[in-house]
XYZ file of C-alpha atoms in Angstrom:
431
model
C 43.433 17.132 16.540
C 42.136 20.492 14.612
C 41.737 23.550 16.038
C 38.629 25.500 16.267
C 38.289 28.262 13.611
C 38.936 31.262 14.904
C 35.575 33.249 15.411
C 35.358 36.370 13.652
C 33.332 39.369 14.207
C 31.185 40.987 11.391
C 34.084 43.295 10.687
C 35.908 40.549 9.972
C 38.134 40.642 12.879
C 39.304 37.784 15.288
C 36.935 37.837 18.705
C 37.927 36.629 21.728
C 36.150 33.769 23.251
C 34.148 35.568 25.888
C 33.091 38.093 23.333
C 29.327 37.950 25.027
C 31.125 38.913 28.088
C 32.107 41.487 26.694
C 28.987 42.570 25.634
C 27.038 41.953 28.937
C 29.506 44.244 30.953
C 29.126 47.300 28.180
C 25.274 46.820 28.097
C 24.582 46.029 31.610
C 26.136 49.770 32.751
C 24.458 51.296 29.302
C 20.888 49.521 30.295
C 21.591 51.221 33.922
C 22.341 54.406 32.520
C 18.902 54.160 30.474
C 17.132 53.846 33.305
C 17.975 56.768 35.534
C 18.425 58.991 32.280
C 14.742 58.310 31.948
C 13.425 58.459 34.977
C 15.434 62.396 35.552
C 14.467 63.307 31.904
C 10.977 62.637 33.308
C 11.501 64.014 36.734
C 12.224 66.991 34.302
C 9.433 67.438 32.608
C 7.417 67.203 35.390
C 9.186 69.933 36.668
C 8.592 72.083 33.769
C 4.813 71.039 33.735
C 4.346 72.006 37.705
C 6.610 75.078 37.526
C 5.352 76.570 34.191
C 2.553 74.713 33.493
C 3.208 75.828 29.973
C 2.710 73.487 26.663
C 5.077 75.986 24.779
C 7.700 75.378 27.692
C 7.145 71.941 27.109
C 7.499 72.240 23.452
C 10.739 74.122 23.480
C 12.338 71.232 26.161
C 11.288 68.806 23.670
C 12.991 70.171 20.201
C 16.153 70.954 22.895
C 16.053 67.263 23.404
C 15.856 66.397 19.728
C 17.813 69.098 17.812
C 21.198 69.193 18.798
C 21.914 65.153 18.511
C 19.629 65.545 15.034
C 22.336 68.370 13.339
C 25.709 67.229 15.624
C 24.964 63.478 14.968
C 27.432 64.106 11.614
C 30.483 65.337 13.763
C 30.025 62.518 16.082
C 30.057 60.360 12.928
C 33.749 61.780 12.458
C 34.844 62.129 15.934
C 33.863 58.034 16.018
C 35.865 57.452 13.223
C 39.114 59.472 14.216
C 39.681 58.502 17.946
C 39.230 55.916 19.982
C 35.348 55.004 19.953
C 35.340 53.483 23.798
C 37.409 57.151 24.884
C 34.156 59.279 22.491
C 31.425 57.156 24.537
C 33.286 57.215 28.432
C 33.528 60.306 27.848
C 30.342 61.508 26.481
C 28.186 59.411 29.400
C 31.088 61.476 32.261
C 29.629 64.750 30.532
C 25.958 63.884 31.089
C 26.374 62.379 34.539
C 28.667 65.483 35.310
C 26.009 67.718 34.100
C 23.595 66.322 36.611
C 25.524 65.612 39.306
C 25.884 69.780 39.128
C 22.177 69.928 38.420
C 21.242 68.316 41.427
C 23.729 70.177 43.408
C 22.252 73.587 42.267
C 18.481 72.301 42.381
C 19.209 71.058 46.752
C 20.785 74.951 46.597
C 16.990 76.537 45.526
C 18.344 78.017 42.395
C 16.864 75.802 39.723
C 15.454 77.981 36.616
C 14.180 76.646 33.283
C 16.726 77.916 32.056
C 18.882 75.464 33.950
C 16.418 72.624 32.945
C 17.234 73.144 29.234
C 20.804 73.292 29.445
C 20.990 69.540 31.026
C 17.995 68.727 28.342
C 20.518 70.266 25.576
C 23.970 68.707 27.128
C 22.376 64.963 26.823
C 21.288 65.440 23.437
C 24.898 66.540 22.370
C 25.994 63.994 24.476
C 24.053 61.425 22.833
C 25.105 63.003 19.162
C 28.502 61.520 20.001
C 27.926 58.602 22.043
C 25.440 57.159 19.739
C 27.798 56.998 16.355
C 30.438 55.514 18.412
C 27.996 52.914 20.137
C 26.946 51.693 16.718
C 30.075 51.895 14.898
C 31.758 49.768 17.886
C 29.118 46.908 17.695
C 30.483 45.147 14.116
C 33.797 44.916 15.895
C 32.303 42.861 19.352
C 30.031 40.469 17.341
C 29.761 38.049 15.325
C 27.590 38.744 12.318
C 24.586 36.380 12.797
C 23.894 38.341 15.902
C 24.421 41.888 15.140
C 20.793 42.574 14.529
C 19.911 40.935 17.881
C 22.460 43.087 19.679
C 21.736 46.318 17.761
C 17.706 45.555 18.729
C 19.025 45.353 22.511
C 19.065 49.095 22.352
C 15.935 49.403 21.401
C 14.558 46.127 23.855
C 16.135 48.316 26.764
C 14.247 51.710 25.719
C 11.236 50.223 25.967
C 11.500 48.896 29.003
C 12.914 51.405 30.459
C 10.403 53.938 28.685
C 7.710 51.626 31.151
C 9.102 51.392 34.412
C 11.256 54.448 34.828
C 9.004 57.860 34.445
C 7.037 56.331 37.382
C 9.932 55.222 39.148
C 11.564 59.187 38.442
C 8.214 60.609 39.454
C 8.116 58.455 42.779
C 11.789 59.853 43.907
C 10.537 63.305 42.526
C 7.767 63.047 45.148
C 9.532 61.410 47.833
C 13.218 62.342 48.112
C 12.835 65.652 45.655
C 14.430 66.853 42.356
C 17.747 66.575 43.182
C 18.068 63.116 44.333
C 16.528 62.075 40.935
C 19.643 63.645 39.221
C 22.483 62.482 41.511
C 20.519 59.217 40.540
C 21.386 59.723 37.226
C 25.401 60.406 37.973
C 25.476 57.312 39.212
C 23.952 55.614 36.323
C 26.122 57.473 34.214
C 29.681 56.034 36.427
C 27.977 52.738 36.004
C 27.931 53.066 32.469
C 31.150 54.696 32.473
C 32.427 51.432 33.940
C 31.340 48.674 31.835
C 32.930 50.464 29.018
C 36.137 51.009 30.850
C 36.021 47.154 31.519
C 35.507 45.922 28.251
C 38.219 45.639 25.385
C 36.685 47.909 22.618
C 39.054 47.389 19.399
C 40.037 50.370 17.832
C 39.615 51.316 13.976
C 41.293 54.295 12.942
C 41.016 55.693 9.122
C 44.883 57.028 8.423
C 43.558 58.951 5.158
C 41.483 61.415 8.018
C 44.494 62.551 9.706
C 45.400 65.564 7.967
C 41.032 66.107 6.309
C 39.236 69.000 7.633
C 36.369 67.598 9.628
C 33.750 68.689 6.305
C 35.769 66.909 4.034
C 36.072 63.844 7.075
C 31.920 64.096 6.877
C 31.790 64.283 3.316
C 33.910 61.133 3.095
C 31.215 59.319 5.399
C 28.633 60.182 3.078
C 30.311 59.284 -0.002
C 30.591 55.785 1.736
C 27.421 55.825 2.262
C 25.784 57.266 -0.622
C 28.438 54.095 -2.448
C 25.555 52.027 -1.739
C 22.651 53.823 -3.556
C 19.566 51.153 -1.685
C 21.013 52.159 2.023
C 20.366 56.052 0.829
C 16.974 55.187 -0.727
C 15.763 53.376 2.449
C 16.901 55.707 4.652
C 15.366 58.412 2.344
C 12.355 56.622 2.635
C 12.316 55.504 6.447
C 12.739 59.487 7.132
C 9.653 60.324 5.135
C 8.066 57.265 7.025
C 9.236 58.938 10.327
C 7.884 62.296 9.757
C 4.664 61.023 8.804
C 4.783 59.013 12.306
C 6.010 60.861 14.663
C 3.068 63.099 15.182
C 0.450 60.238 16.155
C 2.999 60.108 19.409
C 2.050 63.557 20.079
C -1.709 62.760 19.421
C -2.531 59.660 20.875
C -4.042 61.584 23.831
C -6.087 63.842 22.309
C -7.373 60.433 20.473
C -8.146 58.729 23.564
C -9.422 61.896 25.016
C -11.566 63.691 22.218
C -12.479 60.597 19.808
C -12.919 57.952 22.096
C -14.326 60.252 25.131
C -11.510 58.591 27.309
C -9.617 60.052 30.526
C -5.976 59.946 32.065
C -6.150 56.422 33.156
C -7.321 55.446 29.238
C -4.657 57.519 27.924
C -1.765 55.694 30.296
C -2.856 51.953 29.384
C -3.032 53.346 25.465
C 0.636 54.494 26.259
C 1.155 51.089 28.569
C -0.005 48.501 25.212
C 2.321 51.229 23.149
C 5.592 50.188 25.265
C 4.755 46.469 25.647
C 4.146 46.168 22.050
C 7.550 47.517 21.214
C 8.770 45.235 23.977
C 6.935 42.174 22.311
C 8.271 43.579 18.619
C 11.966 43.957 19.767
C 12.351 40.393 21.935
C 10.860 38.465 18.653
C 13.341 40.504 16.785
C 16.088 39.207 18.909
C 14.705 35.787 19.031
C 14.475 35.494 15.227
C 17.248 37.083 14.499
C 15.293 38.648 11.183
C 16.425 36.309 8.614
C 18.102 37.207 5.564
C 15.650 40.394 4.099
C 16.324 43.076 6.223
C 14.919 45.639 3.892
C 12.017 43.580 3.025
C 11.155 43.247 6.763
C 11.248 46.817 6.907
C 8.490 46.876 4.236
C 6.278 44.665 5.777
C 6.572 46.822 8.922
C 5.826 49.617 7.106
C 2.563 48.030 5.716
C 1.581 46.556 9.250
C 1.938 50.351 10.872
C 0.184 51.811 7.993
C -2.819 49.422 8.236
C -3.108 49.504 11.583
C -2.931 53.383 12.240
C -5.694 54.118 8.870
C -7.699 51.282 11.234
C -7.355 52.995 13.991
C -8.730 56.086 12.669
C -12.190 54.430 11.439
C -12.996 52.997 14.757
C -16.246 54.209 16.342
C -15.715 55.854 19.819
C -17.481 52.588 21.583
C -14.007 50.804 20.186
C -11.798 52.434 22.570
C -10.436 48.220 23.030
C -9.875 47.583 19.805
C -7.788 51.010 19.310
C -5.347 49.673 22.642
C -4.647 46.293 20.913
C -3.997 48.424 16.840
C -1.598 50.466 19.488
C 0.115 47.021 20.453
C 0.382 45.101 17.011
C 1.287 49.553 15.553
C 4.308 48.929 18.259
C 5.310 45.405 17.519
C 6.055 46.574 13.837
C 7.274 49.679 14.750
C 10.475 47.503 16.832
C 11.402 46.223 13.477
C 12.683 49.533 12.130
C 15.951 50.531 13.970
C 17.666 47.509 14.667
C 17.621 46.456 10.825
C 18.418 49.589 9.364
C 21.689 50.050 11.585
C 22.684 46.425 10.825
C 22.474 47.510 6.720
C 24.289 50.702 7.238
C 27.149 48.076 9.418
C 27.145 45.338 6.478
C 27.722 47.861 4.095
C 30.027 50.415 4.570
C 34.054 49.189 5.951
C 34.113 49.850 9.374
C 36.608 52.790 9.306
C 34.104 54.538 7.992
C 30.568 53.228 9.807
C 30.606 55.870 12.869
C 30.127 58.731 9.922
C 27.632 56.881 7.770
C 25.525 56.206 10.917
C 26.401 60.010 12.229
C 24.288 60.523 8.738
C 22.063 58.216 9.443
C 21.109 59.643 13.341
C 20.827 63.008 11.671
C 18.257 62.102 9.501
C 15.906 60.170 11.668
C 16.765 62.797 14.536
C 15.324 65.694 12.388
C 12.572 63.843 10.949
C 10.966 63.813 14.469
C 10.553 67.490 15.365
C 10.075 68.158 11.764
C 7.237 66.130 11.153
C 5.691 66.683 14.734
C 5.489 70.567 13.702
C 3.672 69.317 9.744
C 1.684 66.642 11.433
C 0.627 68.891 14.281
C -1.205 71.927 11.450
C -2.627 68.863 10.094
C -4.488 67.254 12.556
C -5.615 70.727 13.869
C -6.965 71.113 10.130
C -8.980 67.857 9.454
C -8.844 66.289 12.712
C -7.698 63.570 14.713
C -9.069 60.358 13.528
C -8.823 61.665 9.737
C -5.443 62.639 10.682
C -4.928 58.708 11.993
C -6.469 57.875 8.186
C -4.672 59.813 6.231
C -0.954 59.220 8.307
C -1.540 55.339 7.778
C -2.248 55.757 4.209
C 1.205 57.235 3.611
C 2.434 54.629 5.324
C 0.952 52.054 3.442
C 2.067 53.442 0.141
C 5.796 53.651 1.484
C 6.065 49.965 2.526
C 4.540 48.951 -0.684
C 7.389 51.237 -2.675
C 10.542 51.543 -0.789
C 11.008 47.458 -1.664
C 10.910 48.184 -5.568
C 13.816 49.727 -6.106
C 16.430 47.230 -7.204
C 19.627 48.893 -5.137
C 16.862 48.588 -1.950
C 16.277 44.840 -2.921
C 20.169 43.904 -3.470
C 20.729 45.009 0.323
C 19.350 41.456 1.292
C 22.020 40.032 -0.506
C 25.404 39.432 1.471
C 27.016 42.495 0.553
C 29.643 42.302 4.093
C 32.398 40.318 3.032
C 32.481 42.664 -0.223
C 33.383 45.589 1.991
C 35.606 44.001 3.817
C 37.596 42.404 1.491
C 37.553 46.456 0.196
C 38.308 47.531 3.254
C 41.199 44.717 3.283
C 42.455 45.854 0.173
C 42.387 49.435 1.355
C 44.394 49.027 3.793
C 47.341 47.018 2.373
C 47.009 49.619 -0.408
């Protein structure tokens, strides 16, 4: 009788048998923890909108929420890299949770400030700077390869859903209990989080040639193992361009409901409503498929769908207001096929001593692109308008899915580069 081979994660390491338990218990407490993060985050910003009623308080909580995990992301990259990567995240989601457990407390007191407000909105962000690197860079060492892309979409699925049901759900304890019970909500999320990870058996990857680096030469050493594979840096060059040109139509999808298509609050929710369902569709036939072998071809394509769909959108006549929620649904669907892929290339490619730096690079990037092109895209839609603005974004996108795929380096990342760089890594090591 022959045994079984021995089932072997995409690091190339043995698994256990009940490796999907093991993966159940971590993202059962992390889809928990989504949840009531959300719902306070929203609680939040209601907050600031009742107390202030300001847009530029609004603003500033926003680039608080994006900044710090956009320039720390790097550090995390090395902090996942040099210690223990279930110890970075347990302890990262006890910091948040902490932080609003002591929110809450001071918010029952009747000393709340905005001041206060950005502090917790600045502590998750550096929170998530660390927790995020070491999230990703723990995932090729639970799963098998075939289903890596399926369990780095799960993020992603659980967003969405939780980017749905949640803001009402924080807004209905807002209204009902108060502030505070919204964020002792979210400590509890955060323990529940905090205990799935403690549960699970996270293995541990530690890079001996870090010990004695200072932490710029430990980043630099994550890029150069990045930047090894010259198609990851040209997609993720490109996908950031693609981001900046995107991320303002978040920011302006009201003002297209309301100004081009004469539409009011309950129009703008159900544009926002198709938005989240469409990324729900996107992501769960993302994990269904599993995305096949072209990973950054598939990224193309979405590229091209979101471009078409968004220059579309802008040429509709404002008796289409319809046809503009269902562009918003299909614009979503491609948009879920962005993330998940380009964290499974960064995995496959780079030895997994190194990943939680390479993807530190790779959150920094993305996380800047957001404010960054919120502020460009914002002048321009001011300047030429909104449904020009819609035009004009979607052409850019258009012309980046049809060139980020011609580059040969982008093109060999469909191959089956991860047993190269672990039979690297291999040889590394016994070196």
């Amino acid at each position: 009788m022959t045994e079984s081979p021995t089932l072997m994660s995409a690091a190339g390491r043995p698994l256990p048998k009940r490796w999907l338990t093991v993966i159940a218990v971590i993202w059962g407490g992390q889809a928990v923890s989504m949840v009531t993060s959300y719902a306070a985050g929203y609680a939040a910003v209601w907050y600031i909108t009742e107390s202030t009623g300001s847009a530029l308080a609004l603003a500033v909580a926003t680039i608080c929420a994006y900044l710090p995990q956009g320039l720390l992301s790097p550090f995390g990259g090395v902090i996942a890299d040099k210690y223990n990567r279930k110890t970075v995240m347990i302890a990262a989601d006890l910091g948040i949770g902490l932080v609003s457990l002591a929110l809450g407390i001071v918010i029952l007191m009747g000393h709340v400030t905005f001041g206060l407000i950005l502090i917790m909105v600045i502590v998750r962000s550096v929170g998530q700077s660390f927790h995020g690197p070491a999230m990703m860079a723990a995932m090729p060492l639970l799963v098998p390869e075939k289903h890596l892309l399926r369990i780095n979409t799960m993020d992603q699925l659980l967003m969405s859903i939780a980017s749905i049901g949640a803001p009402a759900f924080g807004i209905f304890l807002y209204t009902t209990l108060g502030f505070h019970s919204v964020m002792f909500l979210d400590f509890f999320g955060a323990l529940v989080a905090v205990a799935g990870l403690a549960l699970a058996k996270i293995p541990t990857v530690h890079d001996a040639a870090t010990d004695n680096q200072h932490v710029l030469a430990n980043m630099l050493d994550g890029w150069r193992a990045l930047a090894a594979t010259r198609g990851l840096v040209v997609l993720i060059v490109g996908i950031t361009i693609g981001l900046m040109a995107f991320a303002p139509l978040s920011a302006v999808f009201p003002l297209m409901t309301y100004d081009h298509f004469n539409g009011d609050g309950y129009m703008a929710s159900l544009v926002e409503a198709t938005f989240g369902i469409g990324m729900i569709i996107g992501s769960v036939i993302l994990m269904a498929w599993g995305g096949g072998r072209r990973l950054a071809g598939l990224m193309a394509v979405a590229a091209l769908i979101v471009g078409a769909t968004t220059s579309v959108c802008g040429l509709l006549t404002p008796q289409m207001f319809p046809a503009f929620a269902v562009l918003c649904a299909v614009m979503a669907m491609a948009c879920a096929w962005f993330n998940g892929p380009l964290i499974t290339l960064v995995q496959k490619n780079v030895p997994p001593e190194k990943t939680g730096r390479a993807l530190g690079f790779t959150t920094a990037a993305i996380g800047l692109a957001s404010p960054v092109g919120v502020a460009l895209g914002g002048v321009l839609a001011e300047g030429i308008g909104i449904a020009p603005f819609f035009v004009v974004d979607g052409l850019v996108c258009i012309v980046l899915g049809a060139v980020i795929y011609l580059p040969k380096s982008v093109r060999a990342l469909d191959c089956d580069k991860a047993a190269t760089v672990r039979d690297g890594a291999d040889e590394t090591a016994a070196g």
